[in-house]
Amino acid sequence: MSILSILHKLGSEPGRNGKITILKQHDDNQTLKEVCRLALDPQVNFYIKAIPQYTTATNFEFVELGHALQSLRPLMERTVTGNAARAHLATILGSVSGDDAEVIERVISHDLECGVAVATCNAVWGKDFIKEFPVMKASAFGAKVMENMKYPALAQLKLDGARAVASNKAIFSGNGKAFDFCGVLETELARLVPDGWYVDGELLVVGNDGKAVPRKVGNGILNKALKGTITEADAKKVRFVVFDMIPIADYHKGGHRATYQSRWMALRKLIKNQMENDLKINNFIELAPSVEVNSEEEATEVFNTWYKMGQEGIILKDMAGPWENKRAGYQVKFKGIESCDLICVATEEGTGKNTGKIGALVCETSDGKLRVNVGTGLTDADREKDPSFYIDKIIEIAYNEVIATKTDRGTFSLFLPRFVTVRFDKDKANLFEEVKQNGKG
């Protein structure tokens, strides 16, 4: 069976488990495995925004797809760039069959168009087949983590955008995909960030009033930056609110022992010095709003103040905490409305006016202990999408409470779940233990 035929079969399968079954039937197909890796590994970049025009040759034997994929390496390593890179890709596309050329186009576009993403591939070929991009996350509020919080601590505004880390050469999403902001934000970061360092923060999109637009709207624009289709006008609406600074080498090793206080002070100094030299940076990069607090009560007061102003909440940070690639106990989320990130494993068809459209997304925690059907919050445009758009994607869901299911003992669901958005910047769903009750968590 050709690779394109396998992709078509995967695209016609509506459920994640069914897709895993199909991939396992072909798990020894090295070409399929390489197609999935090149298309889905966020650290693979071909540095080409659009597929060039090409003509399929008819006067010689076609090159095998596996060999053609190997010929993409000069693009990935940037030994050929610009017009030479486009010509190189056109030659590759013209040397293979029409079906294989379509597969290569999907690989270059980082979209296999069949609803298969990193989590599904890792379920078939092992959890390290496509390695996760490091990221430090905050823990949900709870008595246990708060017992260990040291004061004074830093109450930092919890931002409702997309996580990103940036060097002076590139900007990556929370799952390691490269952003392209038409050189707007890149130019500012090149002047700000020292060699060998990442700054960590949140990308927001602002409207004409200078205020952040809702996440769903902002994510739509930021997603274009991942696909290389964002306009310069939209790129100028993006703000990078930064809150940490980590050496790149330590970041990819998974740990940096310097305290958060030292990292925060170094970042503040970096921003201050750059603004003194070039005030323009303030248009695109800023420090996360922060308040020093001396107790949980003071932290709660800060949370209540910002929450009443319409903000999502705060992250309370222990100033002695190191940087680690995990959900850290020394950084704690205070939130007003709970949300969680679940993986979409299937879709259900709607009824009535939604017949023939998506009625609900079937979503689970990564360990399968919580399962919920989510239809509320989906717009007409959301419902009209092909089911493969959602399968294996991470879905952010707002909810009021975790509840036990009536039919399956020991399993759980959510009370009043609402679809928020597809998290293009994440590849991993929450574990059940990470899904918390409503309150400061």
Tab-separated table of C-alpha atoms in Angstrom:
chain	number	residue	atom	x	y	z
A	1	MET	CA	0.000	0.000	0.000
A	2	SER	CA	1.368	3.435	-0.922
A	3	ILE	CA	2.055	6.025	1.767
A	4	LEU	CA	-0.637	8.302	0.335
A	5	SER	CA	-3.166	5.451	0.501
A	6	ILE	CA	-2.300	4.904	4.167
A	7	LEU	CA	-2.757	8.623	4.834
A	8	HIS	CA	-6.147	8.548	3.092
A	9	LYS	CA	-7.158	5.534	5.206
A	10	LEU	CA	-6.080	7.352	8.363
A	11	GLY	CA	-8.062	10.413	7.288
A	12	SER	CA	-11.236	8.367	6.859
A	13	GLU	CA	-10.946	6.885	10.359
A	14	PRO	CA	-12.857	9.206	12.780
A	15	GLY	CA	-11.359	7.996	16.070
A	16	ARG	CA	-7.870	8.202	17.550
A	17	ASN	CA	-7.813	4.555	18.612
A	18	GLY	CA	-8.708	3.540	15.080
A	19	LYS	CA	-5.847	5.622	13.718
A	20	ILE	CA	-3.448	3.959	16.166
A	21	THR	CA	-4.645	0.557	14.945
A	22	ILE	CA	-3.975	1.521	11.315
A	23	LEU	CA	-0.495	2.825	12.115
A	24	LYS	CA	0.336	-0.337	14.084
A	25	GLN	CA	-0.560	-2.379	11.011
A	26	HIS	CA	2.251	-0.535	9.222
A	27	ASP	CA	4.627	0.094	12.138
A	28	ASP	CA	7.488	-1.624	10.301
A	29	ASN	CA	7.137	0.690	7.289
A	30	GLN	CA	10.238	2.864	7.672
A	31	THR	CA	9.142	5.304	4.973
A	32	LEU	CA	5.812	5.925	6.715
A	33	LYS	CA	7.647	6.362	10.004
A	34	GLU	CA	9.982	8.945	8.437
A	35	VAL	CA	7.059	10.771	6.798
A	36	CYS	CA	5.395	11.093	10.210
A	37	ARG	CA	8.594	12.207	11.916
A	38	LEU	CA	9.495	14.862	9.355
A	39	ALA	CA	5.952	16.210	9.226
A	40	LEU	CA	5.232	16.272	12.959
A	41	ASP	CA	8.523	16.838	14.780
A	42	PRO	CA	8.390	20.549	15.720
A	43	GLN	CA	12.175	20.764	15.593
A	44	VAL	CA	12.200	19.893	11.880
A	45	ASN	CA	12.023	22.994	9.696
A	46	PHE	CA	12.340	23.189	5.904
A	47	TYR	CA	12.399	27.004	5.788
A	48	ILE	CA	10.047	27.165	2.795
A	49	LYS	CA	6.729	28.993	3.108
A	50	ALA	CA	5.076	27.865	-0.139
A	51	ILE	CA	5.355	24.832	-2.401
A	52	PRO	CA	7.136	25.880	-5.623
A	53	GLN	CA	5.767	25.077	-9.053
A	54	TYR	CA	7.169	21.874	-10.517
A	55	THR	CA	6.665	19.496	-13.428
A	56	THR	CA	6.557	15.747	-12.927
A	57	ALA	CA	9.125	14.106	-15.195
A	58	THR	CA	7.889	11.358	-17.534
A	59	ASN	CA	11.065	10.267	-19.313
A	60	PHE	CA	12.780	8.393	-16.477
A	61	GLU	CA	12.008	6.040	-13.601
A	62	PHE	CA	10.603	7.751	-10.508
A	63	VAL	CA	12.785	8.155	-7.430
A	64	GLU	CA	11.533	6.171	-4.424
A	65	LEU	CA	9.833	8.233	-1.727
A	66	GLY	CA	12.342	7.164	0.951
A	67	HIS	CA	15.263	8.459	-1.128
A	68	ALA	CA	13.388	11.673	-1.930
A	69	LEU	CA	12.843	12.307	1.794
A	70	GLN	CA	16.587	11.984	2.381
A	71	SER	CA	17.106	14.659	-0.279
A	72	LEU	CA	15.225	17.146	1.926
A	73	ARG	CA	18.172	17.317	4.346
A	74	PRO	CA	19.883	20.305	2.626
A	75	LEU	CA	16.695	22.297	3.274
A	76	MET	CA	16.629	21.307	6.936
A	77	GLU	CA	20.326	22.055	7.432
A	78	ARG	CA	20.082	25.268	5.373
A	79	THR	CA	22.971	24.323	3.116
A	80	VAL	CA	20.697	25.593	0.348
A	81	THR	CA	18.462	28.620	0.939
A	82	GLY	CA	16.282	31.137	-0.880
A	83	ASN	CA	15.721	30.530	-4.598
A	84	ALA	CA	18.203	27.644	-4.568
A	85	ALA	CA	16.149	25.916	-1.876
A	86	ARG	CA	12.928	26.355	-3.840
A	87	ALA	CA	14.604	25.002	-6.972
A	88	HIS	CA	15.959	22.038	-4.998
A	89	LEU	CA	12.487	21.204	-3.678
A	90	ALA	CA	10.944	21.572	-7.149
A	91	THR	CA	13.499	19.072	-8.485
A	92	ILE	CA	12.626	16.587	-5.727
A	93	LEU	CA	8.891	16.954	-6.321
A	94	GLY	CA	9.344	16.476	-10.057
A	95	SER	CA	11.382	13.304	-9.615
A	96	VAL	CA	8.737	11.266	-7.769
A	97	SER	CA	5.283	9.997	-8.668
A	98	GLY	CA	2.271	12.275	-8.320
A	99	ASP	CA	1.125	10.440	-5.183
A	100	ASP	CA	4.545	10.669	-3.549
A	101	ALA	CA	4.812	14.358	-4.495
A	102	GLU	CA	1.563	14.974	-2.602
A	103	VAL	CA	3.014	13.222	0.443
A	104	ILE	CA	6.137	15.399	0.290
A	105	GLU	CA	3.983	18.520	0.006
A	106	ARG	CA	2.170	17.474	3.184
A	107	VAL	CA	5.505	16.874	4.925
A	108	ILE	CA	6.820	20.307	3.905
A	109	SER	CA	3.570	21.887	5.140
A	110	HIS	CA	3.815	19.981	8.462
A	111	ASP	CA	0.253	18.748	7.985
A	112	LEU	CA	-0.443	15.145	6.980
A	113	GLU	CA	-4.144	16.046	6.575
A	114	CYS	CA	-5.313	12.849	8.275
A	115	GLY	CA	-5.809	13.811	11.937
A	116	VAL	CA	-2.581	12.202	13.152
A	117	ALA	CA	-0.407	14.182	15.536
A	118	VAL	CA	2.553	13.591	17.838
A	119	ALA	CA	0.654	11.760	20.586
A	120	THR	CA	-0.689	9.130	18.194
A	121	CYS	CA	2.711	8.509	16.602
A	122	ASN	CA	4.349	8.195	20.012
A	123	ALA	CA	1.674	5.672	21.015
A	124	VAL	CA	2.810	3.515	18.077
A	125	TRP	CA	6.581	4.042	17.888
A	126	GLY	CA	7.389	4.878	21.506
A	127	LYS	CA	7.142	7.947	23.730
A	128	ASP	CA	10.537	9.252	22.589
A	129	PHE	CA	9.874	8.841	18.861
A	130	ILE	CA	9.177	12.564	18.715
A	131	LYS	CA	10.655	14.118	21.855
A	132	GLU	CA	8.737	16.739	23.777
A	133	PHE	CA	10.034	20.293	23.805
A	134	PRO	CA	11.030	21.287	27.376
A	135	VAL	CA	8.729	23.598	29.287
A	136	MET	CA	8.274	24.424	32.972
A	137	LYS	CA	4.637	24.557	34.049
A	138	ALA	CA	2.991	25.782	37.228
A	139	SER	CA	1.125	23.505	39.632
A	140	ALA	CA	-2.533	23.943	40.453
A	141	PHE	CA	-3.380	25.597	43.764
A	142	GLY	CA	-3.549	23.185	46.676
A	143	ALA	CA	-2.724	22.956	50.355
A	144	LYS	CA	0.265	20.675	49.785
A	145	VAL	CA	2.108	22.914	47.314
A	146	MET	CA	1.263	26.061	49.286
A	147	GLU	CA	2.798	24.584	52.450
A	148	ASN	CA	6.208	24.673	50.777
A	149	MET	CA	5.930	28.194	49.329
A	150	LYS	CA	8.646	30.514	50.652
A	151	TYR	CA	8.089	34.259	51.157
A	152	PRO	CA	8.612	36.872	49.959
A	153	ALA	CA	7.258	35.411	46.690
A	154	LEU	CA	6.348	36.984	43.369
A	155	ALA	CA	2.684	37.195	42.315
A	156	GLN	CA	2.777	37.425	38.532
A	157	LEU	CA	-0.152	38.097	36.231
A	158	LYS	CA	-1.322	34.884	34.532
A	159	LEU	CA	-1.452	35.706	30.843
A	160	ASP	CA	-4.100	34.351	28.503
A	161	GLY	CA	-2.011	33.837	25.368
A	162	ALA	CA	0.372	31.275	23.877
A	163	ARG	CA	3.567	30.116	25.579
A	164	ALA	CA	6.832	30.782	23.756
A	165	VAL	CA	10.588	30.787	24.271
A	166	ALA	CA	12.938	32.842	22.130
A	167	SER	CA	16.638	33.129	21.429
A	168	ASN	CA	18.201	35.922	19.403
A	169	LYS	CA	17.706	33.743	16.314
A	170	ALA	CA	14.320	32.000	16.620
A	171	ILE	CA	10.991	31.938	18.483
A	172	PHE	CA	9.415	28.604	19.464
A	173	SER	CA	5.958	27.659	20.690
A	174	GLY	CA	5.414	25.633	23.850
A	175	ASN	CA	5.729	22.427	21.821
A	176	GLY	CA	8.795	23.563	19.906
A	177	LYS	CA	7.310	24.771	16.606
A	178	ALA	CA	9.029	27.768	15.034
A	179	PHE	CA	7.123	31.053	14.657
A	180	ASP	CA	7.623	33.479	11.762
A	181	PHE	CA	6.653	37.067	12.580
A	182	CYS	CA	7.886	38.633	9.320
A	183	GLY	CA	11.016	39.839	11.083
A	184	VAL	CA	9.061	42.220	13.351
A	185	LEU	CA	9.486	40.499	16.716
A	186	GLU	CA	12.593	38.658	15.532
A	187	THR	CA	14.461	41.933	14.995
A	188	GLU	CA	13.705	43.120	18.537
A	189	LEU	CA	14.738	39.789	20.054
A	190	ALA	CA	17.991	39.761	18.074
A	191	ARG	CA	18.945	43.015	19.818
A	192	LEU	CA	17.656	41.943	23.232
A	193	VAL	CA	18.649	38.333	23.905
A	194	PRO	CA	22.329	37.447	24.497
A	195	ASP	CA	23.895	34.538	22.611
A	196	GLY	CA	23.214	31.204	24.289
A	197	TRP	CA	20.065	32.267	26.153
A	198	TYR	CA	16.299	31.810	25.899
A	199	VAL	CA	13.733	34.239	27.249
A	200	ASP	CA	10.505	32.559	28.298
A	201	GLY	CA	7.100	34.200	28.156
A	202	GLU	CA	3.658	34.483	26.618
A	203	LEU	CA	2.641	35.786	23.206
A	204	LEU	CA	-0.436	38.019	23.138
A	205	VAL	CA	-2.244	39.690	20.247
A	206	VAL	CA	-3.623	43.172	20.868
A	207	GLY	CA	-6.427	45.039	19.134
A	208	ASN	CA	-6.562	48.649	18.015
A	209	ASP	CA	-7.224	49.668	21.635
A	210	GLY	CA	-3.963	48.097	22.760
A	211	LYS	CA	-5.756	45.467	24.850
A	212	ALA	CA	-5.279	41.729	24.359
A	213	VAL	CA	-7.907	40.106	22.147
A	214	PRO	CA	-9.580	36.855	23.324
A	215	ARG	CA	-7.314	33.832	23.168
A	216	LYS	CA	-9.308	32.139	20.428
A	217	VAL	CA	-8.930	35.190	18.178
A	218	GLY	CA	-5.288	35.665	19.105
A	219	ASN	CA	-4.475	31.995	18.566
A	220	GLY	CA	-5.875	32.224	15.064
A	221	ILE	CA	-3.349	34.941	14.254
A	222	LEU	CA	-0.481	33.202	16.061
A	223	ASN	CA	-1.282	29.967	14.230
A	224	LYS	CA	-0.648	31.832	10.976
A	225	ALA	CA	2.803	32.687	12.303
A	226	LEU	CA	3.445	28.955	12.713
A	227	LYS	CA	2.280	28.265	9.169
A	228	GLY	CA	4.278	31.152	7.709
A	229	THR	CA	1.172	32.962	6.450
A	230	ILE	CA	0.909	35.844	8.940
A	231	THR	CA	0.897	39.342	7.462
A	232	GLU	CA	3.269	42.041	8.642
A	233	ALA	CA	0.259	44.061	9.804
A	234	ASP	CA	-0.854	41.211	12.085
A	235	ALA	CA	2.734	40.545	13.202
A	236	LYS	CA	2.874	44.108	14.512
A	237	LYS	CA	-0.089	43.297	16.790
A	238	VAL	CA	1.888	40.602	18.638
A	239	ARG	CA	3.367	41.324	22.055
A	240	PHE	CA	5.861	39.113	23.898
A	241	VAL	CA	5.408	39.363	27.666
A	242	VAL	CA	8.464	37.756	29.257
A	243	PHE	CA	8.966	36.305	32.728
A	244	ASP	CA	12.058	34.075	32.717
A	245	MET	CA	15.551	33.699	31.288
A	246	ILE	CA	17.414	30.363	30.946
A	247	PRO	CA	20.667	29.274	29.243
A	248	ILE	CA	19.795	27.314	26.085
A	249	ALA	CA	22.115	24.428	26.988
A	250	ASP	CA	20.501	23.988	30.431
A	251	TYR	CA	17.026	24.405	28.945
A	252	HIS	CA	17.471	21.411	26.659
A	253	LYS	CA	19.121	19.397	29.437
A	254	GLY	CA	15.956	19.959	31.467
A	255	GLY	CA	17.299	21.965	34.412
A	256	HIS	CA	18.954	25.219	35.508
A	257	ARG	CA	19.855	25.606	39.191
A	258	ALA	CA	19.926	29.407	39.409
A	259	THR	CA	17.102	30.762	41.592
A	260	TYR	CA	14.101	32.444	40.058
A	261	GLN	CA	15.050	35.651	41.865
A	262	SER	CA	18.414	35.765	40.067
A	263	ARG	CA	16.820	34.900	36.707
A	264	TRP	CA	14.086	37.515	37.176
A	265	MET	CA	16.543	40.229	38.155
A	266	ALA	CA	18.766	39.416	35.163
A	267	LEU	CA	15.735	39.636	32.863
A	268	ARG	CA	14.632	42.959	34.398
A	269	LYS	CA	18.116	44.369	33.894
A	270	LEU	CA	18.179	43.137	30.301
A	271	ILE	CA	14.851	44.803	29.474
A	272	LYS	CA	15.763	48.018	31.285
A	273	ASN	CA	19.114	48.351	29.506
A	274	GLN	CA	17.591	47.671	26.104
A	275	MET	CA	14.783	50.183	26.640
A	276	GLU	CA	17.314	52.844	27.595
A	277	ASN	CA	19.175	52.206	24.348
A	278	ASP	CA	16.145	51.778	22.120
A	279	LEU	CA	12.703	52.703	23.431
A	280	LYS	CA	11.061	51.040	20.415
A	281	ILE	CA	11.434	47.627	22.049
A	282	ASN	CA	8.645	48.611	24.423
A	283	ASN	CA	6.228	48.305	21.497
A	284	PHE	CA	6.690	44.554	21.261
A	285	ILE	CA	8.402	43.150	24.383
A	286	GLU	CA	7.572	43.796	28.028
A	287	LEU	CA	7.964	42.267	31.467
A	288	ALA	CA	5.103	40.346	33.037
A	289	PRO	CA	3.286	42.524	35.643
A	290	SER	CA	4.462	41.327	39.059
A	291	VAL	CA	3.956	42.157	42.740
A	292	GLU	CA	6.091	40.956	45.659
A	293	VAL	CA	3.972	39.382	48.431
A	294	ASN	CA	4.788	38.162	51.934
A	295	SER	CA	1.993	35.649	52.547
A	296	GLU	CA	-0.735	33.590	50.919
A	297	GLU	CA	-3.236	36.204	52.107
A	298	GLU	CA	-1.390	38.955	50.236
A	299	ALA	CA	-1.175	36.750	47.160
A	300	THR	CA	-4.926	36.168	47.336
A	301	GLU	CA	-5.531	39.919	47.543
A	302	VAL	CA	-3.474	40.453	44.383
A	303	PHE	CA	-5.351	37.614	42.680
A	304	ASN	CA	-8.731	39.108	43.614
A	305	THR	CA	-7.713	42.564	42.387
A	306	TRP	CA	-6.584	41.349	38.977
A	307	TYR	CA	-9.458	38.866	38.647
A	308	LYS	CA	-12.026	41.641	39.240
A	309	MET	CA	-10.298	43.593	36.447
A	310	GLY	CA	-11.075	40.721	34.049
A	311	GLN	CA	-7.719	38.950	34.204
A	312	GLU	CA	-7.441	35.166	34.408
A	313	GLY	CA	-5.446	34.957	37.640
A	314	ILE	CA	-1.869	34.872	38.914
A	315	ILE	CA	1.144	32.570	39.077
A	316	LEU	CA	2.715	32.695	42.545
A	317	LYS	CA	6.455	32.049	42.221
A	318	ASP	CA	8.880	30.955	44.931
A	319	MET	CA	11.916	33.185	44.408
A	320	ALA	CA	14.279	30.363	45.452
A	321	GLY	CA	12.968	27.932	42.848
A	322	PRO	CA	15.208	26.640	40.021
A	323	TRP	CA	14.107	26.083	36.408
A	324	GLU	CA	13.066	22.509	35.635
A	325	ASN	CA	11.359	20.768	32.736
A	326	LYS	CA	8.316	19.691	34.731
A	327	ARG	CA	5.204	20.916	36.505
A	328	ALA	CA	6.951	22.710	39.346
A	329	GLY	CA	5.656	22.901	42.925
A	330	TYR	CA	7.321	26.257	43.497
A	331	GLN	CA	5.132	27.981	40.924
A	332	VAL	CA	1.400	27.861	41.704
A	333	LYS	CA	-1.632	28.906	39.629
A	334	PHE	CA	-4.478	30.923	41.151
A	335	LYS	CA	-7.460	30.862	38.756
A	336	GLY	CA	-11.104	31.873	38.905
A	337	ILE	CA	-12.554	29.466	36.336
A	338	GLU	CA	-10.933	26.094	35.792
A	339	SER	CA	-9.664	24.899	32.445
A	340	CYS	CA	-7.799	21.808	31.316
A	341	ASP	CA	-6.083	20.535	28.194
A	342	LEU	CA	-7.525	17.259	26.883
A	343	ILE	CA	-6.828	15.226	23.764
A	344	CYS	CA	-9.623	14.826	21.210
A	345	VAL	CA	-10.048	11.112	20.505
A	346	ALA	CA	-13.236	11.245	18.418
A	347	THR	CA	-16.092	13.468	17.270
A	348	GLU	CA	-19.861	12.964	17.334
A	349	GLU	CA	-22.244	14.130	14.634
A	350	GLY	CA	-24.755	16.763	15.611
A	351	THR	CA	-28.531	16.612	15.420
A	352	GLY	CA	-31.172	19.028	14.205
A	353	LYS	CA	-29.557	22.049	12.568
A	354	ASN	CA	-26.154	20.453	13.180
A	355	THR	CA	-26.922	17.224	11.302
A	356	GLY	CA	-23.956	16.460	9.083
A	357	LYS	CA	-21.753	18.714	11.204
A	358	ILE	CA	-19.772	18.176	14.391
A	359	GLY	CA	-22.033	17.972	17.408
A	360	ALA	CA	-19.393	17.352	20.069
A	361	LEU	CA	-15.727	16.607	20.576
A	362	VAL	CA	-14.923	13.501	22.614
A	363	CYS	CA	-11.932	14.381	24.790
A	364	GLU	CA	-9.832	12.581	27.393
A	365	THR	CA	-6.999	13.100	29.838
A	366	SER	CA	-3.738	11.502	28.705
A	367	ASP	CA	-4.284	8.587	31.113
A	368	GLY	CA	-7.914	8.049	30.025
A	369	LYS	CA	-9.303	8.470	33.543
A	370	LEU	CA	-11.482	11.435	32.544
A	371	ARG	CA	-13.601	11.529	29.391
A	372	VAL	CA	-16.041	14.214	28.323
A	373	ASN	CA	-18.140	15.214	25.313
A	374	VAL	CA	-17.871	18.930	24.576
A	375	GLY	CA	-20.308	20.720	22.284
A	376	THR	CA	-20.995	23.972	24.083
A	377	GLY	CA	-18.751	26.755	22.847
A	378	LEU	CA	-18.349	25.420	19.317
A	379	THR	CA	-19.292	28.022	16.710
A	380	ASP	CA	-20.945	27.202	13.391
A	381	ALA	CA	-17.521	27.539	11.746
A	382	ASP	CA	-16.034	25.146	14.323
A	383	ARG	CA	-18.765	22.583	13.645
A	384	GLU	CA	-18.298	22.732	9.887
A	385	LYS	CA	-14.654	21.675	10.048
A	386	ASP	CA	-13.665	18.167	9.011
A	387	PRO	CA	-13.412	15.874	12.072
A	388	SER	CA	-9.738	15.222	11.248
A	389	PHE	CA	-9.044	18.848	12.160
A	390	TYR	CA	-9.684	17.989	15.823
A	391	ILE	CA	-8.602	14.350	16.181
A	392	ASP	CA	-5.382	14.023	18.186
A	393	LYS	CA	-5.279	17.769	18.851
A	394	ILE	CA	-5.115	19.275	22.344
A	395	ILE	CA	-8.374	21.013	23.232
A	396	GLU	CA	-8.657	23.593	26.004
A	397	ILE	CA	-11.893	23.117	27.935
A	398	ALA	CA	-13.357	25.390	30.608
A	399	TYR	CA	-15.489	23.728	33.279
A	400	ASN	CA	-17.064	24.216	36.689
A	401	GLU	CA	-16.411	20.928	38.427
A	402	VAL	CA	-14.956	17.424	38.093
A	403	ILE	CA	-17.645	14.770	38.537
A	404	ALA	CA	-17.715	10.986	38.768
A	405	THR	CA	-19.525	9.247	35.917
A	406	LYS	CA	-22.685	7.275	36.672
A	407	THR	CA	-22.027	4.398	34.292
A	408	ASP	CA	-18.313	3.650	34.673
A	409	ARG	CA	-17.132	3.321	38.235
A	410	GLY	CA	-13.784	4.963	38.846
A	411	THR	CA	-13.932	7.247	35.821
A	412	PHE	CA	-14.695	10.951	35.716
A	413	SER	CA	-16.143	13.701	33.573
A	414	LEU	CA	-16.670	17.477	33.756
A	415	PHE	CA	-19.709	19.497	34.816
A	416	LEU	CA	-20.642	22.246	32.329
A	417	PRO	CA	-17.702	21.776	29.939
A	418	ARG	CA	-17.170	24.526	27.330
A	419	PHE	CA	-14.909	24.445	24.281
A	420	VAL	CA	-12.343	27.251	24.437
A	421	THR	CA	-9.864	26.644	21.623
A	422	VAL	CA	-7.499	24.201	19.945
A	423	ARG	CA	-4.092	24.532	21.626
A	424	PHE	CA	-1.772	24.551	18.621
A	425	ASP	CA	1.138	25.229	21.002
A	426	LYS	CA	0.693	21.995	22.973
A	427	ASP	CA	1.030	18.293	22.151
A	428	LYS	CA	0.323	16.707	25.535
A	429	ALA	CA	-2.948	16.471	27.451
A	430	ASN	CA	-3.252	16.813	31.229
A	431	LEU	CA	-3.137	13.763	33.445
A	432	PHE	CA	-6.272	13.301	35.544
A	433	GLU	CA	-4.402	14.333	38.699
A	434	GLU	CA	-3.638	17.680	37.024
A	435	VAL	CA	-7.329	18.480	36.422
A	436	LYS	CA	-8.480	20.411	39.467
A	437	GLN	CA	-11.685	21.601	41.116
A	438	ASN	CA	-12.842	25.208	40.795
A	439	GLY	CA	-11.170	27.793	42.971
A	440	LYS	CA	-7.615	29.050	43.344
A	441	GLY	CA	-6.172	26.192	41.299
